[in-house]
PDB file of C-alpha atoms in Angstrom:
ATOM      1  CA  SER A   1       0.100   0.181   0.442  1.00  0.00           C
ATOM      2  CA  GLN A   2       1.470   3.715  -0.764  1.00  0.00           C
ATOM      3  CA  THR A   3       2.219   6.114   2.278  1.00  0.00           C
ATOM      4  CA  ILE A   4       2.687   9.512   2.352  1.00  0.00           C
ATOM      5  CA  HIS A   5       5.651  10.952   5.070  1.00  0.00           C
ATOM      6  CA  GLN A   6       5.965  14.578   5.698  1.00  0.00           C
ATOM      7  CA  TRP A   7       8.433  15.774   8.539  1.00  0.00           C
ATOM      8  CA  PRO A   8       8.885  17.377  10.442  1.00  0.00           C
ATOM      9  CA  ALA A   9       5.284  17.824  12.000  1.00  0.00           C
ATOM     10  CA  THR A  10       5.909  21.261  13.682  1.00  0.00           C
ATOM     11  CA  LEU A  11       8.767  23.671  13.853  1.00  0.00           C
ATOM     12  CA  VAL A  12       9.172  27.150  15.027  1.00  0.00           C
ATOM     13  CA  GLN A  13      11.839  28.845  13.503  1.00  0.00           C
ATOM     14  CA  PRO A  14      12.351  32.774  13.487  1.00  0.00           C
ATOM     15  CA  VAL A  15      12.234  35.776  11.018  1.00  0.00           C
ATOM     16  CA  GLY A  16      14.720  35.567   8.278  1.00  0.00           C
ATOM     17  CA  SER A  17      16.200  31.971   8.260  1.00  0.00           C
ATOM     18  CA  PRO A  18      15.947  28.863   6.210  1.00  0.00           C
ATOM     19  CA  LEU A  19      13.351  26.445   5.447  1.00  0.00           C
ATOM     20  CA  SER A  20      13.310  22.795   4.345  1.00  0.00           C
ATOM     21  CA  LEU A  21      10.633  20.820   4.300  1.00  0.00           C
ATOM     22  CA  GLU A  22      11.011  17.139   3.196  1.00  0.00           C
ATOM     23  CA  CYS A  23       8.135  14.885   1.743  1.00  0.00           C
ATOM     24  CA  THR A  24       8.296  11.560   0.943  1.00  0.00           C
ATOM     25  CA  VAL A  25       6.122   9.057  -0.989  1.00  0.00           C
ATOM     26  CA  GLU A  26       6.548   5.007  -1.311  1.00  0.00           C
ATOM     27  CA  GLY A  27       4.427   2.331  -2.520  1.00  0.00           C
ATOM     28  CA  THR A  28       3.878   3.986  -6.230  1.00  0.00           C
ATOM     29  CA  SER A  29       5.855   5.269  -9.193  1.00  0.00           C
ATOM     30  CA  ASN A  30       6.232   8.689 -10.693  1.00  0.00           C
ATOM     31  CA  PRO A  31       3.453   9.904  -8.798  1.00  0.00           C
ATOM     32  CA  ASN A  32       2.195  13.859  -9.330  1.00  0.00           C
ATOM     33  CA  LEU A  33       2.941  15.715  -5.770  1.00  0.00           C
ATOM     34  CA  TYR A  34       1.634  19.077  -4.131  1.00  0.00           C
ATOM     35  CA  TRP A  35       2.841  21.543  -1.560  1.00  0.00           C
ATOM     36  CA  TYR A  36      -0.128  23.026   0.199  1.00  0.00           C
ATOM     37  CA  ARG A  37      -0.367  25.863   2.989  1.00  0.00           C
ATOM     38  CA  GLN A  38      -3.675  26.450   5.221  1.00  0.00           C
ATOM     39  CA  ALA A  39      -4.241  29.160   7.459  1.00  0.00           C
ATOM     40  CA  ALA A  40      -5.890  29.008  10.232  1.00  0.00           C
ATOM     41  CA  GLY A  41      -9.727  28.201   9.764  1.00  0.00           C
ATOM     42  CA  ARG A  42      -9.125  28.960   5.938  1.00  0.00           C
ATOM     43  CA  GLY A  43      -9.391  25.921   3.270  1.00  0.00           C
ATOM     44  CA  LEU A  44      -6.074  24.580   1.350  1.00  0.00           C
ATOM     45  CA  GLN A  45      -3.858  26.572  -1.543  1.00  0.00           C
ATOM     46  CA  LEU A  46      -1.803  24.927  -3.710  1.00  0.00           C
ATOM     47  CA  LEU A  47       1.227  26.098  -3.972  1.00  0.00           C
ATOM     48  CA  PHE A  48       3.439  23.986  -5.931  1.00  0.00           C
ATOM     49  CA  TYR A  49       2.765  20.731  -7.987  1.00  0.00           C
ATOM     50  CA  SER A  50       5.092  18.275 -10.145  1.00  0.00           C
ATOM     51  CA  VAL A  51       4.170  15.776 -12.660  1.00  0.00           C
ATOM     52  CA  GLY A  52       8.445  14.435 -12.129  1.00  0.00           C
ATOM     53  CA  ILE A  53      11.788  14.631 -11.475  1.00  0.00           C
ATOM     54  CA  GLY A  54      12.800  18.040 -11.512  1.00  0.00           C
ATOM     55  CA  GLN A  55       9.333  19.443 -13.267  1.00  0.00           C
ATOM     56  CA  ILE A  56       7.777  21.714 -10.974  1.00  0.00           C
ATOM     57  CA  SER A  57       5.022  24.221 -11.312  1.00  0.00           C
ATOM     58  CA  SER A  58       4.128  27.368  -9.629  1.00  0.00           C
ATOM     59  CA  GLU A  59       0.335  28.000  -8.745  1.00  0.00           C
ATOM     60  CA  VAL A  60       1.696  31.623  -6.376  1.00  0.00           C
ATOM     61  CA  PRO A  61       4.278  34.250  -6.447  1.00  0.00           C
ATOM     62  CA  GLN A  62       6.144  34.163  -2.822  1.00  0.00           C
ATOM     63  CA  ASN A  63       8.717  33.486  -0.704  1.00  0.00           C
ATOM     64  CA  LEU A  64       8.933  30.056  -0.894  1.00  0.00           C
ATOM     65  CA  SER A  65      10.991  27.562  -4.045  1.00  0.00           C
ATOM     66  CA  ALA A  66       9.840  23.931  -4.044  1.00  0.00           C
ATOM     67  CA  SER A  67      12.015  21.115  -6.092  1.00  0.00           C
ATOM     68  CA  ARG A  68      11.944  17.694  -6.549  1.00  0.00           C
ATOM     69  CA  PRO A  69      15.238  15.680  -6.256  1.00  0.00           C
ATOM     70  CA  GLN A  70      14.125  12.086  -6.390  1.00  0.00           C
ATOM     71  CA  ASP A  71      10.804  10.362  -7.666  1.00  0.00           C
ATOM     72  CA  ARG A  72       9.165  10.039  -4.852  1.00  0.00           C
ATOM     73  CA  GLN A  73      10.650  12.775  -2.101  1.00  0.00           C
ATOM     74  CA  PHE A  74       9.368  16.346  -3.171  1.00  0.00           C
ATOM     75  CA  ILE A  75      11.291  19.588  -0.788  1.00  0.00           C
ATOM     76  CA  LEU A  76       9.560  22.742   0.150  1.00  0.00           C
ATOM     77  CA  SER A  77      12.104  25.433   0.808  1.00  0.00           C
ATOM     78  CA  SER A  78      12.785  28.942   1.717  1.00  0.00           C
ATOM     79  CA  LYS A  79      15.694  31.499   1.939  1.00  0.00           C
ATOM     80  CA  LYS A  80      14.581  33.525   5.055  1.00  0.00           C
ATOM     81  CA  LEU A  81      11.096  32.443   6.508  1.00  0.00           C
ATOM     82  CA  LEU A  82       8.293  35.965   6.374  1.00  0.00           C
ATOM     83  CA  LEU A  83       5.602  36.335   9.434  1.00  0.00           C
ATOM     84  CA  SER A  84       3.230  35.604   6.765  1.00  0.00           C
ATOM     85  CA  ASP A  85       5.251  32.547   5.671  1.00  0.00           C
ATOM     86  CA  SER A  86       3.722  30.978   9.261  1.00  0.00           C
ATOM     87  CA  GLY A  87       0.462  28.050   9.001  1.00  0.00           C
ATOM     88  CA  PHE A  88       0.485  24.478   7.963  1.00  0.00           C
ATOM     89  CA  TYR A  89       1.683  22.552   5.238  1.00  0.00           C
ATOM     90  CA  LEU A  90       0.560  19.617   3.676  1.00  0.00           C
ATOM     91  CA  CYS A  91       1.958  17.170   0.663  1.00  0.00           C
ATOM     92  CA  ALA A  92      -0.347  15.152  -0.847  1.00  0.00           C
ATOM     93  CA  TRP A  93      -0.203  12.748  -4.457  1.00  0.00           C
ATOM     94  CA  SER A  94      -1.576  11.848  -7.109  1.00  0.00           C
ATOM     95  CA  PRO A  95      -1.585   8.670  -9.312  1.00  0.00           C
ATOM     96  CA  ARG A  96       0.328   9.929 -12.117  1.00  0.00           C
ATOM     97  CA  THR A  97      -2.113   7.988 -14.966  1.00  0.00           C
ATOM     98  CA  GLY A  98      -5.949   8.275 -15.427  1.00  0.00           C
ATOM     99  CA  TRP A  99      -8.171  10.975 -15.678  1.00  0.00           C
ATOM    100  CA  ASN A 100      -9.921  11.701 -12.087  1.00  0.00           C
ATOM    101  CA  GLN A 101      -7.636  10.496  -9.296  1.00  0.00           C
ATOM    102  CA  PRO A 102      -8.311  11.444  -5.562  1.00  0.00           C
ATOM    103  CA  GLN A 103      -5.386  12.789  -3.648  1.00  0.00           C
ATOM    104  CA  HIS A 104      -3.464  11.236  -1.015  1.00  0.00           C
ATOM    105  CA  PHE A 105      -2.227  13.931   1.874  1.00  0.00           C
ATOM    106  CA  GLY A 106       0.373  13.645   4.725  1.00  0.00           C
ATOM    107  CA  ASP A 107      -0.134  14.227   7.873  1.00  0.00           C
ATOM    108  CA  GLY A 108       1.130  18.238   7.559  1.00  0.00           C
ATOM    109  CA  THR A 109       4.002  20.597   9.389  1.00  0.00           C
ATOM    110  CA  ARG A 110       2.803  23.040  11.419  1.00  0.00           C
ATOM    111  CA  LEU A 111       4.674  26.396  11.056  1.00  0.00           C
ATOM    112  CA  SER A 112       4.991  28.995  13.484  1.00  0.00           C
ATOM    113  CA  ILE A 113       7.421  31.851  12.482  1.00  0.00           C
ATOM    114  CA  LEU A 114       8.670  34.217  15.979  1.00  0.00           C
TER     115      LEU A 114
ATOM    116  CA  SER B   1      -8.177  31.579  -6.231  1.00  0.00           C
ATOM    117  CA  GLN B   2     -10.335  28.954  -4.021  1.00  0.00           C
ATOM    118  CA  GLN B   3     -13.528  27.832  -6.612  1.00  0.00           C
ATOM    119  CA  GLY B   4     -15.301  25.904  -3.655  1.00  0.00           C
ATOM    120  CA  GLU B   5     -17.713  27.903  -1.155  1.00  0.00           C
ATOM    121  CA  GLU B   6     -18.935  25.512   1.379  1.00  0.00           C
ATOM    122  CA  ASP B   7     -22.131  26.273   3.763  1.00  0.00           C
ATOM    123  CA  PRO B   8     -22.690  25.949   5.923  1.00  0.00           C
ATOM    124  CA  GLN B   9     -19.209  27.105   7.775  1.00  0.00           C
ATOM    125  CA  ALA B  10     -20.204  25.468  10.565  1.00  0.00           C
ATOM    126  CA  LEU B  11     -23.005  22.738  11.977  1.00  0.00           C
ATOM    127  CA  SER B  12     -24.005  21.679  14.528  1.00  0.00           C
ATOM    128  CA  ILE B  13     -25.918  17.829  15.335  1.00  0.00           C
ATOM    129  CA  GLN B  14     -26.701  15.681  17.732  1.00  0.00           C
ATOM    130  CA  GLU B  15     -25.259  12.011  17.247  1.00  0.00           C
ATOM    131  CA  GLY B  16     -27.525   9.826  15.011  1.00  0.00           C
ATOM    132  CA  GLU B  17     -28.855  13.238  12.916  1.00  0.00           C
ATOM    133  CA  ASN B  18     -28.010  13.893   9.401  1.00  0.00           C
ATOM    134  CA  ALA B  19     -25.740  16.236   8.314  1.00  0.00           C
ATOM    135  CA  THR B  20     -25.615  18.515   4.980  1.00  0.00           C
ATOM    136  CA  MET B  21     -22.875  19.929   3.551  1.00  0.00           C
ATOM    137  CA  ASN B  22     -23.177  22.571   0.533  1.00  0.00           C
ATOM    138  CA  CYS B  23     -20.437  23.645  -1.960  1.00  0.00           C
ATOM    139  CA  SER B  24     -20.843  26.080  -4.972  1.00  0.00           C
ATOM    140  CA  TYR B  25     -18.416  26.142  -7.270  1.00  0.00           C
ATOM    141  CA  LYS B  26     -17.824  29.686 -10.253  1.00  0.00           C
ATOM    142  CA  THR B  27     -15.898  26.989 -13.602  1.00  0.00           C
ATOM    143  CA  SER B  28     -16.356  24.275 -15.387  1.00  0.00           C
ATOM    144  CA  ILE B  29     -15.497  20.992 -13.793  1.00  0.00           C
ATOM    145  CA  ASN B  30     -13.859  17.233 -14.857  1.00  0.00           C
ATOM    146  CA  ASN B  31     -15.298  15.989 -11.494  1.00  0.00           C
ATOM    147  CA  LEU B  32     -16.044  17.228  -7.382  1.00  0.00           C
ATOM    148  CA  GLN B  33     -14.088  15.861  -4.202  1.00  0.00           C
ATOM    149  CA  TRP B  34     -15.184  15.617  -1.125  1.00  0.00           C
ATOM    150  CA  TYR B  35     -12.520  15.487   2.013  1.00  0.00           C
ATOM    151  CA  ARG B  36     -12.140  14.838   5.806  1.00  0.00           C
ATOM    152  CA  GLN B  37      -9.954  16.922   8.290  1.00  0.00           C
ATOM    153  CA  ASN B  38      -9.600  16.353  11.971  1.00  0.00           C
ATOM    154  CA  SER B  39      -7.950  18.429  14.273  1.00  0.00           C
ATOM    155  CA  GLY B  40      -4.354  18.948  12.840  1.00  0.00           C
ATOM    156  CA  ARG B  41      -4.553  16.144  10.806  1.00  0.00           C
ATOM    157  CA  GLY B  42      -3.921  16.474   6.322  1.00  0.00           C
ATOM    158  CA  LEU B  43      -6.894  15.135   4.399  1.00  0.00           C
ATOM    159  CA  VAL B  44      -8.777  12.069   4.567  1.00  0.00           C
ATOM    160  CA  HIS B  45     -10.880  11.643   1.115  1.00  0.00           C
ATOM    161  CA  LEU B  46     -14.046  10.635   0.433  1.00  0.00           C
ATOM    162  CA  ILE B  47     -15.894  10.388  -2.409  1.00  0.00           C
ATOM    163  CA  LEU B  48     -15.035  11.878  -5.142  1.00  0.00           C
ATOM    164  CA  ILE B  49     -17.708  12.484  -8.316  1.00  0.00           C
ATOM    165  CA  ARG B  50     -17.453  12.920 -12.102  1.00  0.00           C
ATOM    166  CA  SER B  51     -18.851  15.688 -13.540  1.00  0.00           C
ATOM    167  CA  ASN B  52     -21.519  13.893 -15.684  1.00  0.00           C
ATOM    168  CA  GLU B  53     -22.518  11.597 -12.918  1.00  0.00           C
ATOM    169  CA  ARG B  54     -25.714  12.667 -10.406  1.00  0.00           C
ATOM    170  CA  GLU B  55     -25.491  11.246  -7.735  1.00  0.00           C
ATOM    171  CA  LYS B  56     -22.757   8.766  -5.180  1.00  0.00           C
ATOM    172  CA  HIS B  57     -23.058   7.125  -2.105  1.00  0.00           C
ATOM    173  CA  SER B  58     -20.086   5.688  -0.630  1.00  0.00           C
ATOM    174  CA  GLY B  59     -21.438   3.722   3.096  1.00  0.00           C
ATOM    175  CA  ARG B  60     -22.872   6.068   5.134  1.00  0.00           C
ATOM    176  CA  LEU B  61     -22.410   9.257   2.488  1.00  0.00           C
ATOM    177  CA  ARG B  62     -24.140  10.984  -0.355  1.00  0.00           C
ATOM    178  CA  VAL B  63     -23.047  12.921  -2.445  1.00  0.00           C
ATOM    179  CA  THR B  64     -24.976  15.141  -5.291  1.00  0.00           C
ATOM    180  CA  LEU B  65     -23.942  16.980  -8.634  1.00  0.00           C
ATOM    181  CA  ASP B  66     -25.758  19.847 -10.431  1.00  0.00           C
ATOM    182  CA  THR B  67     -23.430  21.376 -13.047  1.00  0.00           C
ATOM    183  CA  SER B  68     -25.827  23.188 -14.089  1.00  0.00           C
ATOM    184  CA  LYS B  69     -26.024  25.205 -11.231  1.00  0.00           C
ATOM    185  CA  LYS B  70     -22.845  24.703 -10.374  1.00  0.00           C
ATOM    186  CA  SER B  71     -23.033  23.266  -6.845  1.00  0.00           C
ATOM    187  CA  SER B  72     -22.478  20.174  -4.230  1.00  0.00           C
ATOM    188  CA  SER B  73     -24.008  18.424  -1.210  1.00  0.00           C
ATOM    189  CA  LEU B  74     -22.560  15.889   1.198  1.00  0.00           C
ATOM    190  CA  LEU B  75     -25.315  14.272   3.620  1.00  0.00           C
ATOM    191  CA  ILE B  76     -23.429  11.998   5.808  1.00  0.00           C
ATOM    192  CA  THR B  77     -26.724  10.379   7.552  1.00  0.00           C
ATOM    193  CA  ALA B  78     -27.040   9.069  11.350  1.00  0.00           C
ATOM    194  CA  SER B  79     -24.083  10.730  12.407  1.00  0.00           C
ATOM    195  CA  ARG B  80     -20.947   9.467  15.468  1.00  0.00           C
ATOM    196  CA  ALA B  81     -19.162  11.776  17.207  1.00  0.00           C
ATOM    197  CA  ALA B  82     -16.054  10.020  15.431  1.00  0.00           C
ATOM    198  CA  ASP B  83     -17.344  12.153  12.185  1.00  0.00           C
ATOM    199  CA  THR B  84     -16.305  15.270  13.664  1.00  0.00           C
ATOM    200  CA  ALA B  85     -14.526  17.072  11.659  1.00  0.00           C
ATOM    201  CA  SER B  86     -14.079  19.777   8.573  1.00  0.00           C
ATOM    202  CA  TYR B  87     -14.879  19.032   5.890  1.00  0.00           C
ATOM    203  CA  PHE B  88     -14.216  20.201   2.070  1.00  0.00           C
ATOM    204  CA  CYS B  89     -15.074  20.696  -1.058  1.00  0.00           C
ATOM    205  CA  ALA B  90     -12.666  20.311  -4.103  1.00  0.00           C
ATOM    206  CA  THR B  91     -12.931  20.807  -7.744  1.00  0.00           C
ATOM    207  CA  ASP B  92     -10.441  19.890 -10.373  1.00  0.00           C
ATOM    208  CA  ALA B  93     -10.791  21.601 -13.705  1.00  0.00           C
ATOM    209  CA  GLY B  94      -9.502  18.508 -15.496  1.00  0.00           C
ATOM    210  CA  SER B  95      -5.839  20.043 -16.086  1.00  0.00           C
ATOM    211  CA  GLY B  96      -4.567  16.473 -16.606  1.00  0.00           C
ATOM    212  CA  TYR B  97      -2.432  16.570 -13.372  1.00  0.00           C
ATOM    213  CA  SER B  98      -5.316  16.176 -11.297  1.00  0.00           C
ATOM    214  CA  THR B  99      -4.291  20.187  -9.674  1.00  0.00           C
ATOM    215  CA  LEU B 100      -7.553  21.112  -7.270  1.00  0.00           C
ATOM    216  CA  THR B 101      -9.274  23.454  -5.315  1.00  0.00           C
ATOM    217  CA  PHE B 102     -10.257  23.731  -2.657  1.00  0.00           C
ATOM    218  CA  GLY B 103     -12.977  25.774  -1.059  1.00  0.00           C
ATOM    219  CA  LYS B 104     -12.631  27.685   2.796  1.00  0.00           C
ATOM    220  CA  GLY B 105     -14.772  23.933   4.507  1.00  0.00           C
ATOM    221  CA  THR B 106     -17.464  23.067   6.899  1.00  0.00           C
ATOM    222  CA  MET B 107     -17.157  22.248  10.563  1.00  0.00           C
ATOM    223  CA  LEU B 108     -19.213  20.173  11.309  1.00  0.00           C
ATOM    224  CA  LEU B 109     -19.938  18.713  15.286  1.00  0.00           C
ATOM    225  CA  VAL B 110     -22.098  16.330  16.140  1.00  0.00           C
ATOM    226  CA  SER B 111     -22.040  15.339  19.747  1.00  0.00           C
ATOM    227  CA  PRO B 112     -23.228  12.209  21.517  1.00  0.00           C
TER     228      PRO B 112
END
């Protein structure tokens, strides 16, 4: 069966510090991968998605970047965090093939910027 | 931007009652999906309904889709305390990459 792992679960970082959040998927190959941010009491905002190694699409201009160095690894980064980067970050995957595929989410990283 | 808008924002019911949540969206879609999120956790996929389908069932869940009104509803029958969670609709506009646009969600509280 497929599983998705995100870490760390919680993170407290000072303003201006760098960020690296990691997501890995097991039990499937060539998945589509996604990074979302969820502000308190709100829905999910798609930040990045990837359909293959090295292929990253950005949905919103921001202080963050994403990379996919391996097929089942997706990394969210920032060189200098802003207060507005606080939130709940979720990674998800979906099967590459076929239409009408659901997404499967990790348990998220709660990021607090001080 | 958020395309789906759930209604109501919050819903409080007793165990055994039915819960109905509604979702409206703005553009054409390939499918619409419903997800559940327990507090502080990731989202769990509940059900997917394609644009050419009108109704779908899964256990105690019933989803309807009206593409002419650009709306969907999620019905949970015989609610249990364990159903307490936030529920989100998400639309897939058919980009081919299964990218989704989420609404803000309905927070459901089921009291024993």
